[in-house]
Amino acid sequence: DTAVSQTPKYLVTQMGNDKSIKCEQNLGHDTMYWYKQDSKKFLKIMFSYNNKELIINETVPNRFSPKSPDKAHLNLHINSLELGDSAVYFCASSRRQDTGELFFGEGSRLTVL
Amino acid sequence: DAKTTQPPSMDCAEGRAANLPCNHSTISGNEYVYWYRQIHSQGPQYIIHGLKNNETNEMASLIITEDRKSSTLILPHATLRDTAVYYCIVRVFYGNNRLAFGKGNQVVVIP
């Protein structure tokens, strides 16, 4: 069983569309994250939820809206997609919010045309 | 969190020990050193972390200098599957989880 799974793995869409990426972890962890890796390969945190509560919200356009229906799921919805949103989005989880050992998913590659 | 400096890339011979350096000269007393790696097209993978004592697990060993200003990740017997970007990260152990990934060190294991 995959510990942190993301869907879809690939997503190609037009500018202006709205899309969602889903993430699920079966590790029983309390904390989940969204990271973005751009074309230059820099990996930056976007959001973090602890027990369904938002605890980290970096400077991210409000077109990006995370939602955590329960602590095993963290979805990312993106409105009005722009070319600059093209990136690989990684979901991750950790046992607690204060640990540095994160478990990452395989990533979702978003391409905006 | 303190910044780290790593070489942008290095080659290692398959079957030999790979020693990956990291400088963190501004590290403070309550900051740990974490190592992650990212194999091409995969998510980052946690390897090991430590404060001041040397640490070892099934993947690697971490050697931290006495003044804690630098560390070395040792892969004891490098294999082709160890080819990856390795990230050295410094963070407060009980801090928030803004793991700051830098550019990392592209390590290529050569047959």
PDB file of N, CA and C in Angstrom, chain A residues 9 33 35 37 41-43 45 55-58 90 94 96-102 104-107, chain B residues 34 36 38 40-46 49 87 91-103:
ATOM      1  N   LYS A   9      -1.592  11.865 -11.253  1.00  0.00           N
ATOM      2  CA  LYS A   9      -0.139  11.959 -11.345  1.00  0.00           C
ATOM      3  C   LYS A   9       0.268  13.007 -12.383  1.00  0.00           C
ATOM      4  N   TYR A  33       0.879  18.200   4.252  1.00  0.00           N
ATOM      5  CA  TYR A  33       1.493  19.368   3.621  1.00  0.00           C
ATOM      6  C   TYR A  33       1.284  19.344   2.116  1.00  0.00           C
ATOM      7  N   TYR A  35       3.626  20.873  -1.038  1.00  0.00           N
ATOM      8  CA  TYR A  35       4.837  21.528  -1.494  1.00  0.00           C
ATOM      9  C   TYR A  35       4.747  21.715  -3.005  1.00  0.00           C
ATOM     10  N   GLN A  37       7.186  22.226  -6.452  1.00  0.00           N
ATOM     11  CA  GLN A  37       8.542  22.197  -7.022  1.00  0.00           C
ATOM     12  C   GLN A  37       8.470  22.778  -8.427  1.00  0.00           C
ATOM     13  N   LYS A  41      13.469  23.418  -9.947  1.00  0.00           N
ATOM     14  CA  LYS A  41      13.606  22.329  -8.971  1.00  0.00           C
ATOM     15  C   LYS A  41      13.604  22.784  -7.523  1.00  0.00           C
ATOM     16  N   PHE A  42      13.290  24.073  -7.277  1.00  0.00           N
ATOM     17  CA  PHE A  42      13.184  24.491  -5.887  1.00  0.00           C
ATOM     18  C   PHE A  42      11.892  23.950  -5.291  1.00  0.00           C
ATOM     19  N   LEU A  43      12.004  23.397  -4.103  1.00  0.00           N
ATOM     20  CA  LEU A  43      10.860  22.788  -3.416  1.00  0.00           C
ATOM     21  C   LEU A  43      10.445  23.715  -2.279  1.00  0.00           C
ATOM     22  N   ILE A  45       7.315  24.961   0.559  1.00  0.00           N
ATOM     23  CA  ILE A  45       6.073  24.610   1.226  1.00  0.00           C
ATOM     24  C   ILE A  45       4.988  25.623   0.864  1.00  0.00           C
ATOM     25  N   ILE A  55      -2.280  25.241   9.627  1.00  0.00           N
ATOM     26  CA  ILE A  55      -1.259  25.766  10.529  1.00  0.00           C
ATOM     27  C   ILE A  55      -0.154  26.516   9.785  1.00  0.00           C
ATOM     28  N   ILE A  56       0.035  26.225   8.528  1.00  0.00           N
ATOM     29  CA  ILE A  56       1.015  26.959   7.723  1.00  0.00           C
ATOM     30  C   ILE A  56       0.332  27.382   6.431  1.00  0.00           C
ATOM     31  N   ASN A  57       0.456  28.654   6.126  1.00  0.00           N
ATOM     32  CA  ASN A  57      -0.083  29.179   4.889  1.00  0.00           C
ATOM     33  C   ASN A  57       0.949  30.172   4.371  1.00  0.00           C
ATOM     34  N   GLU A  58       1.817  29.698   3.491  1.00  0.00           N
ATOM     35  CA  GLU A  58       2.851  30.561   2.955  1.00  0.00           C
ATOM     36  C   GLU A  58       2.220  31.580   2.005  1.00  0.00           C
ATOM     37  N   PHE A  90       3.750  18.297  -4.560  1.00  0.00           N
ATOM     38  CA  PHE A  90       3.964  17.136  -3.694  1.00  0.00           C
ATOM     39  C   PHE A  90       3.142  17.273  -2.422  1.00  0.00           C
ATOM     40  N   SER A  94       3.369  13.947   8.172  1.00  0.00           N
ATOM     41  CA  SER A  94       4.290  13.654   9.269  1.00  0.00           C
ATOM     42  C   SER A  94       3.480  13.257  10.480  1.00  0.00           C
ATOM     43  N   ARG A  96       3.613  14.168  13.572  1.00  0.00           N
ATOM     44  CA  ARG A  96       3.144  15.340  14.322  1.00  0.00           C
ATOM     45  C   ARG A  96       3.592  16.598  13.585  1.00  0.00           C
ATOM     46  N   GLN A  97       3.094  17.739  13.999  1.00  0.00           N
ATOM     47  CA  GLN A  97       3.445  18.976  13.300  1.00  0.00           C
ATOM     48  C   GLN A  97       4.849  19.451  13.626  1.00  0.00           C
ATOM     49  N   ASP A  98       5.456  18.915  14.671  1.00  0.00           N
ATOM     50  CA  ASP A  98       6.762  19.426  15.056  1.00  0.00           C
ATOM     51  C   ASP A  98       7.907  18.482  14.685  1.00  0.00           C
ATOM     52  N   THR A  99       7.625  17.444  13.929  1.00  0.00           N
ATOM     53  CA  THR A  99       8.708  16.550  13.523  1.00  0.00           C
ATOM     54  C   THR A  99       9.237  16.947  12.148  1.00  0.00           C
ATOM     55  N   GLY A 100      10.500  16.615  11.901  1.00  0.00           N
ATOM     56  CA  GLY A 100      11.115  16.930  10.614  1.00  0.00           C
ATOM     57  C   GLY A 100      11.148  15.765   9.655  1.00  0.00           C
ATOM     58  N   GLU A 101      10.549  14.646  10.048  1.00  0.00           N
ATOM     59  CA  GLU A 101      10.536  13.476   9.181  1.00  0.00           C
ATOM     60  C   GLU A 101       9.222  13.453   8.418  1.00  0.00           C
ATOM     61  N   LEU A 102       9.293  13.874   7.162  1.00  0.00           N
ATOM     62  CA  LEU A 102       8.113  13.924   6.326  1.00  0.00           C
ATOM     63  C   LEU A 102       8.128  12.773   5.336  1.00  0.00           C
ATOM     64  N   PHE A 104       6.715  11.853   1.698  1.00  0.00           N
ATOM     65  CA  PHE A 104       6.198  12.530   0.516  1.00  0.00           C
ATOM     66  C   PHE A 104       5.509  11.551  -0.430  1.00  0.00           C
ATOM     67  N   GLY A 105       4.524  12.087  -1.146  1.00  0.00           N
ATOM     68  CA  GLY A 105       3.916  11.341  -2.235  1.00  0.00           C
ATOM     69  C   GLY A 105       4.798  11.419  -3.474  1.00  0.00           C
ATOM     70  N   GLU A 106       4.314  10.822  -4.552  1.00  0.00           N
ATOM     71  CA  GLU A 106       5.093  10.752  -5.777  1.00  0.00           C
ATOM     72  C   GLU A 106       4.982  12.016  -6.623  1.00  0.00           C
ATOM     73  N   GLY A 107       4.121  12.889  -6.263  1.00  0.00           N
ATOM     74  CA  GLY A 107       4.002  14.154  -6.978  1.00  0.00           C
ATOM     75  C   GLY A 107       2.912  14.138  -8.042  1.00  0.00           C
TER      76      GLY A 107
ATOM     77  N   TYR B  34      19.126  17.774   9.058  1.00  0.00           N
ATOM     78  CA  TYR B  34      18.325  16.750   8.397  1.00  0.00           C
ATOM     79  C   TYR B  34      18.881  16.516   6.990  1.00  0.00           C
ATOM     80  N   TYR B  36      17.668  14.734   3.299  1.00  0.00           N
ATOM     81  CA  TYR B  36      16.664  14.131   2.427  1.00  0.00           C
ATOM     82  C   TYR B  36      17.326  13.876   1.075  1.00  0.00           C
ATOM     83  N   GLN B  38      16.126  13.127  -3.248  1.00  0.00           N
ATOM     84  CA  GLN B  38      15.061  13.058  -4.230  1.00  0.00           C
ATOM     85  C   GLN B  38      15.593  12.359  -5.464  1.00  0.00           C
ATOM     86  N   HIS B  40      15.146  10.981  -9.159  1.00  0.00           N
ATOM     87  CA  HIS B  40      14.468  11.594 -10.303  1.00  0.00           C
ATOM     88  C   HIS B  40      13.009  11.164 -10.423  1.00  0.00           C
ATOM     89  N   SER B  41      12.140  12.181 -10.533  1.00  0.00           N
ATOM     90  CA  SER B  41      10.698  11.973 -10.740  1.00  0.00           C
ATOM     91  C   SER B  41       9.993  11.336  -9.551  1.00  0.00           C
ATOM     92  N   GLN B  42      10.635  11.360  -8.392  1.00  0.00           N
ATOM     93  CA  GLN B  42       9.974  10.847  -7.196  1.00  0.00           C
ATOM     94  C   GLN B  42       9.881  11.940  -6.139  1.00  0.00           C
ATOM     95  N   GLY B  43       9.118  11.687  -5.093  1.00  0.00           N
ATOM     96  CA  GLY B  43       9.053  12.626  -3.989  1.00  0.00           C
ATOM     97  C   GLY B  43      10.288  12.532  -3.118  1.00  0.00           C
ATOM     98  N   PRO B  44      10.619  13.601  -2.403  1.00  0.00           N
ATOM     99  CA  PRO B  44      11.762  13.544  -1.489  1.00  0.00           C
ATOM    100  C   PRO B  44      11.595  12.433  -0.455  1.00  0.00           C
ATOM    101  N   GLN B  45      12.732  11.909  -0.028  1.00  0.00           N
ATOM    102  CA  GLN B  45      12.740  10.807   0.932  1.00  0.00           C
ATOM    103  C   GLN B  45      13.622  11.190   2.108  1.00  0.00           C
ATOM    104  N   TYR B  46      13.091  11.082   3.307  1.00  0.00           N
ATOM    105  CA  TYR B  46      13.864  11.343   4.512  1.00  0.00           C
ATOM    106  C   TYR B  46      14.971  10.301   4.644  1.00  0.00           C
ATOM    107  N   HIS B  49      18.641  12.298  10.565  1.00  0.00           N
ATOM    108  CA  HIS B  49      18.850  13.600  11.174  1.00  0.00           C
ATOM    109  C   HIS B  49      19.672  13.433  12.442  1.00  0.00           C
ATOM    110  N   TYR B  87      19.648  16.660  -0.167  1.00  0.00           N
ATOM    111  CA  TYR B  87      19.411  17.947   0.481  1.00  0.00           C
ATOM    112  C   TYR B  87      19.840  17.886   1.943  1.00  0.00           C
ATOM    113  N   ARG B  91      17.042  22.690  10.798  1.00  0.00           N
ATOM    114  CA  ARG B  91      15.800  23.222  11.351  1.00  0.00           C
ATOM    115  C   ARG B  91      15.744  22.953  12.842  1.00  0.00           C
ATOM    116  N   VAL B  92      14.965  23.777  13.510  1.00  0.00           N
ATOM    117  CA  VAL B  92      14.714  23.570  14.925  1.00  0.00           C
ATOM    118  C   VAL B  92      13.892  22.307  15.087  1.00  0.00           C
ATOM    119  N   PHE B  93      14.286  21.445  16.022  1.00  0.00           N
ATOM    120  CA  PHE B  93      13.644  20.140  16.140  1.00  0.00           C
ATOM    121  C   PHE B  93      12.157  20.243  16.398  1.00  0.00           C
ATOM    122  N   TYR B  94      11.768  21.090  17.306  1.00  0.00           N
ATOM    123  CA  TYR B  94      10.350  21.197  17.637  1.00  0.00           C
ATOM    124  C   TYR B  94       9.713  22.416  17.006  1.00  0.00           C
ATOM    125  N   GLY B  95      10.340  22.921  15.965  1.00  0.00           N
ATOM    126  CA  GLY B  95       9.783  24.096  15.306  1.00  0.00           C
ATOM    127  C   GLY B  95       8.691  23.733  14.321  1.00  0.00           C
ATOM    128  N   ASN B  96       8.163  24.760  13.654  1.00  0.00           N
ATOM    129  CA  ASN B  96       7.190  24.475  12.607  1.00  0.00           C
ATOM    130  C   ASN B  96       7.917  23.803  11.453  1.00  0.00           C
ATOM    131  N   ASN B  97       7.163  23.155  10.619  1.00  0.00           N
ATOM    132  CA  ASN B  97       7.784  22.309   9.618  1.00  0.00           C
ATOM    133  C   ASN B  97       8.026  22.971   8.283  1.00  0.00           C
ATOM    134  N   ARG B  98       8.577  24.172   8.324  1.00  0.00           N
ATOM    135  CA  ARG B  98       8.975  24.790   7.069  1.00  0.00           C
ATOM    136  C   ARG B  98      10.345  24.257   6.689  1.00  0.00           C
ATOM    137  N   LEU B  99      10.389  23.006   6.270  1.00  0.00           N
ATOM    138  CA  LEU B  99      11.652  22.444   5.799  1.00  0.00           C
ATOM    139  C   LEU B  99      12.091  23.238   4.587  1.00  0.00           C
ATOM    140  N   ALA B 100      13.240  23.909   4.698  1.00  0.00           N
ATOM    141  CA  ALA B 100      13.710  24.772   3.614  1.00  0.00           C
ATOM    142  C   ALA B 100      14.670  23.983   2.735  1.00  0.00           C
ATOM    143  N   PHE B 101      14.159  23.504   1.623  1.00  0.00           N
ATOM    144  CA  PHE B 101      14.986  22.753   0.679  1.00  0.00           C
ATOM    145  C   PHE B 101      15.758  23.743  -0.190  1.00  0.00           C
ATOM    146  N   GLY B 102      17.078  23.590  -0.209  1.00  0.00           N
ATOM    147  CA  GLY B 102      17.899  24.418  -1.083  1.00  0.00           C
ATOM    148  C   GLY B 102      18.039  23.765  -2.446  1.00  0.00           C
ATOM    149  N   LYS B 103      19.171  24.038  -3.099  1.00  0.00           N
ATOM    150  CA  LYS B 103      19.390  23.462  -4.430  1.00  0.00           C
ATOM    151  C   LYS B 103      19.875  22.024  -4.355  1.00  0.00           C
TER     152      LYS B 103
END
